[in-house]
XYZ file of C-alpha atoms in Angstrom:
269
model
C -152.954 -65.959 -80.943
C -153.407 -68.233 -83.949
C -151.181 -67.821 -87.021
C -154.324 -68.068 -89.152
C -155.735 -64.954 -87.498
C -152.713 -62.937 -88.569
C -152.947 -64.297 -92.115
C -156.672 -63.528 -92.288
C -156.166 -59.951 -91.074
C -153.452 -59.151 -93.626
C -155.255 -60.986 -96.442
C -158.494 -59.076 -95.853
C -156.632 -55.775 -96.153
C -154.209 -56.495 -98.985
C -155.840 -59.359 -100.966
C -152.496 -61.116 -100.535
C -151.369 -63.897 -98.253
C -148.486 -63.267 -95.869
C -146.048 -66.150 -96.103
C -145.982 -67.487 -92.538
C -142.489 -68.935 -93.151
C -141.015 -66.127 -95.305
C -137.535 -67.670 -95.330
C -139.047 -70.574 -97.293
C -138.629 -69.548 -100.941
C -141.776 -69.219 -103.036
C -141.703 -68.319 -106.736
C -144.325 -67.144 -109.232
C -145.687 -70.238 -110.925
C -145.532 -72.357 -107.778
C -148.689 -74.275 -107.010
C -149.867 -75.995 -103.857
C -152.246 -75.558 -100.942
C -152.642 -73.478 -97.798
C -152.470 -75.689 -94.720
C -155.830 -75.208 -93.013
C -154.304 -75.652 -89.556
C -151.080 -73.615 -89.737
C -151.791 -71.266 -92.641
C -148.493 -72.157 -94.310
C -148.292 -72.406 -98.103
C -147.309 -75.979 -98.985
C -145.647 -76.057 -102.387
C -146.226 -79.049 -104.638
C -144.532 -77.882 -107.814
C -144.094 -75.129 -110.385
C -145.783 -74.694 -113.768
C -142.419 -74.083 -115.467
C -141.141 -77.436 -114.201
C -144.280 -79.572 -114.627
C -143.993 -81.772 -117.734
C -147.777 -81.882 -118.159
C -147.719 -78.092 -118.549
C -144.611 -77.695 -120.711
C -145.774 -80.463 -123.083
C -149.187 -78.801 -123.503
C -147.842 -75.234 -123.619
C -144.215 -75.322 -124.901
C -144.211 -71.537 -125.389
C -144.334 -71.205 -121.597
C -140.599 -71.865 -121.508
C -139.875 -68.877 -123.741
C -138.574 -65.589 -122.366
C -141.883 -63.809 -123.058
C -143.716 -65.834 -120.436
C -141.106 -65.759 -117.689
C -141.951 -63.984 -114.389
C -141.463 -60.218 -114.527
C -139.987 -57.906 -111.893
C -141.810 -54.769 -110.861
C -140.272 -51.580 -109.531
C -138.564 -51.321 -106.156
C -140.500 -49.271 -103.599
C -139.047 -47.624 -100.504
C -141.278 -49.460 -98.092
C -144.548 -51.330 -97.833
C -146.783 -51.047 -94.775
C -149.963 -53.081 -94.449
C -152.291 -52.548 -91.493
C -155.343 -54.560 -90.614
C -158.588 -53.200 -89.245
C -158.191 -51.613 -85.788
C -154.510 -50.848 -86.505
C -153.341 -47.270 -86.965
C -150.068 -46.497 -88.707
C -148.125 -43.346 -87.879
C -144.965 -41.989 -89.462
C -142.546 -44.428 -91.061
C -138.940 -43.251 -91.309
C -136.539 -45.148 -93.526
C -132.774 -44.716 -93.528
C -129.698 -46.595 -94.664
C -125.913 -46.569 -94.744
C -123.209 -48.441 -96.620
C -120.861 -50.392 -94.377
C -117.110 -50.876 -94.982
C -117.859 -54.481 -95.890
C -119.945 -53.279 -98.805
C -123.174 -54.625 -97.301
C -126.100 -52.235 -97.088
C -127.623 -51.425 -93.709
C -131.283 -50.492 -93.530
C -132.927 -48.829 -90.574
C -136.588 -48.311 -89.960
C -138.528 -46.418 -87.343
C -142.279 -46.821 -87.328
C -145.175 -46.033 -85.032
C -148.263 -48.214 -84.776
C -151.248 -48.308 -82.479
C -153.803 -51.062 -82.079
C -157.196 -49.946 -80.828
C -157.640 -50.858 -77.178
C -159.588 -54.061 -76.680
C -159.202 -55.090 -80.351
C -156.965 -57.423 -82.297
C -154.750 -55.931 -84.967
C -151.866 -56.830 -87.252
C -149.358 -55.122 -89.485
C -146.590 -56.076 -91.862
C -143.612 -53.899 -92.804
C -141.233 -54.442 -95.708
C -138.196 -52.390 -96.695
C -137.311 -52.061 -100.379
C -140.074 -54.467 -101.516
C -140.278 -55.624 -105.088
C -143.035 -57.655 -106.720
C -142.261 -60.507 -109.105
C -145.286 -61.758 -111.024
C -146.465 -63.972 -113.828
C -146.994 -61.984 -117.058
C -150.553 -60.807 -117.634
C -150.624 -62.310 -121.154
C -149.843 -65.820 -119.965
C -152.004 -68.429 -121.793
C -154.340 -68.667 -118.796
C -157.079 -70.669 -120.519
C -154.667 -73.324 -121.714
C -153.149 -73.443 -118.247
C -156.607 -73.964 -116.750
C -156.992 -77.146 -118.772
C -154.136 -78.843 -116.932
C -155.595 -81.594 -114.769
C -152.860 -81.305 -112.124
C -153.811 -77.682 -111.393
C -157.564 -78.238 -111.030
C -157.610 -78.149 -107.225
C -154.372 -76.229 -106.679
C -153.672 -72.648 -105.645
C -151.404 -70.882 -108.117
C -148.878 -68.261 -107.000
C -149.183 -65.418 -109.504
C -147.174 -62.808 -107.592
C -144.527 -62.794 -104.867
C -143.334 -59.690 -103.051
C -139.703 -60.014 -101.982
C -137.239 -57.773 -100.179
C -134.469 -55.950 -101.986
C -132.771 -55.324 -98.646
C -132.416 -57.752 -95.768
C -135.045 -56.578 -93.335
C -138.603 -57.751 -92.919
C -140.918 -57.478 -89.969
C -144.188 -59.025 -88.912
C -145.778 -58.078 -85.603
C -149.189 -58.643 -84.094
C -150.617 -57.689 -80.727
C -153.814 -57.204 -78.783
C -152.693 -54.198 -76.731
C -151.765 -50.658 -77.797
C -148.110 -50.653 -78.855
C -145.700 -47.991 -80.021
C -142.462 -47.391 -81.867
C -140.987 -50.739 -82.881
C -137.487 -49.952 -84.194
C -135.147 -52.171 -86.203
C -132.025 -52.260 -88.325
C -130.298 -54.920 -90.364
C -127.338 -55.382 -92.640
C -125.089 -58.240 -93.634
C -125.097 -60.690 -90.752
C -126.585 -58.189 -88.302
C -129.770 -59.474 -86.700
C -132.934 -57.399 -86.704
C -133.814 -56.017 -83.272
C -137.297 -54.800 -82.483
C -138.474 -53.067 -79.347
C -142.114 -52.642 -78.360
C -143.483 -50.709 -75.434
C -146.054 -53.396 -74.629
C -145.900 -57.177 -74.518
C -147.588 -58.965 -77.441
C -148.890 -62.500 -77.717
C -147.062 -63.060 -80.994
C -143.796 -61.329 -81.794
C -142.059 -62.443 -84.983
C -138.943 -60.992 -86.629
C -136.567 -62.278 -89.258
C -134.007 -61.238 -91.831
C -132.052 -62.797 -94.663
C -128.292 -62.940 -93.956
C -127.465 -63.134 -97.675
C -128.703 -59.646 -98.512
C -130.324 -61.080 -101.657
C -133.943 -60.675 -102.709
C -134.857 -64.169 -101.594
C -137.225 -63.415 -98.750
C -140.765 -64.218 -99.902
C -143.125 -62.233 -97.706
C -146.395 -61.706 -99.608
C -148.115 -64.064 -102.021
C -150.940 -63.449 -104.468
C -152.833 -66.699 -104.987
C -155.364 -67.673 -107.647
C -157.601 -70.705 -108.021
C -159.801 -72.067 -110.773
C -163.389 -70.834 -110.613
C -166.013 -73.441 -109.655
C -167.617 -73.258 -113.135
C -164.330 -73.916 -114.898
C -163.293 -76.605 -112.421
C -166.601 -78.403 -112.977
C -166.016 -78.328 -116.728
C -162.496 -79.700 -116.246
C -163.902 -82.659 -114.330
C -166.401 -83.280 -117.148
C -163.631 -82.963 -119.727
C -161.809 -85.862 -118.098
C -164.861 -88.077 -118.699
C -166.205 -86.609 -121.930
C -163.568 -85.205 -124.242
C -166.103 -83.342 -126.389
C -167.624 -81.394 -123.498
C -167.697 -77.707 -124.561
C -166.042 -75.218 -122.176
C -168.201 -72.714 -120.299
C -168.676 -69.324 -121.899
C -166.346 -66.762 -120.341
C -165.548 -63.220 -121.437
C -162.214 -62.785 -119.631
C -159.601 -64.782 -117.750
C -160.823 -63.478 -114.377
C -163.828 -65.757 -114.807
C -161.468 -68.726 -115.029
C -158.883 -67.795 -112.375
C -160.235 -66.040 -109.291
C -158.624 -64.762 -106.104
C -158.107 -67.450 -103.495
C -159.622 -67.178 -100.028
C -158.447 -68.579 -96.704
C -159.354 -72.283 -96.232
C -161.032 -71.808 -92.872
C -164.212 -70.307 -91.488
C -164.474 -66.902 -89.824
C -162.166 -66.731 -86.801
C -162.957 -65.267 -83.400
C -160.563 -63.002 -81.465
C -158.538 -65.979 -80.250
C -158.055 -67.468 -83.706
C -160.628 -70.228 -83.299
C -163.220 -70.879 -85.963
C -166.663 -69.555 -85.081
C -169.225 -72.280 -84.487
C -172.068 -72.083 -86.979
C -175.387 -71.668 -85.242
C -178.508 -72.387 -87.254
C -181.248 -70.335 -85.637
C -183.918 -71.252 -88.181
C -184.600 -74.686 -86.734
C -184.030 -73.839 -83.052
């Protein structure tokens, strides 16, 4: 099972990229690329730390344009096609050490003979770039022309996060975590990829889901012209969505094993 297949399945359902190495911190404003072989987000910098950005848009460093926290939800469950989610039971206790313990019981089923994926988060909270950010000015920054921009990161407010994928029907993975306690998951069937992790700090520093944007082809083309001809007028756009669009995975359609489908041109056969 290829890591890219898991990423594609979750991205198609949620319009967000699962961070394949969630213990690697990612923040709103980070920019970089998705590795086309591993699917990992490779950070190259952050707009709040890039001198080219802060010199052109000094207001970006003000409090008004800092990333904003959303509300804390009880849980977040994302299922891909062919995956059926049953009841999700969430519980928790406070230990004598003062660390919170979270427990989760969930039931999932993957349609027989199909590939499926799901992602579970406990106490998730989204942190995102403000909607009134000066997006057009940001899109004029040469360094960002070919970069993916992280506009939202979903983190955990409690130290438990689970990612599991399988190609056989499975049932009732169960886990708990708190403080330095490791997460333990049990599945009734063997899976080709079984991945669990938790943050021992208990802090909201576990970056699990990323929303990525990229410059639209029209705007990117104008940016390249602007480098050569300073008086080149920008393309006509009515809203920022025409400048920054949702990113897509940097690989072709994958087959059930995670390999890219070979393109077959039947017109000239």
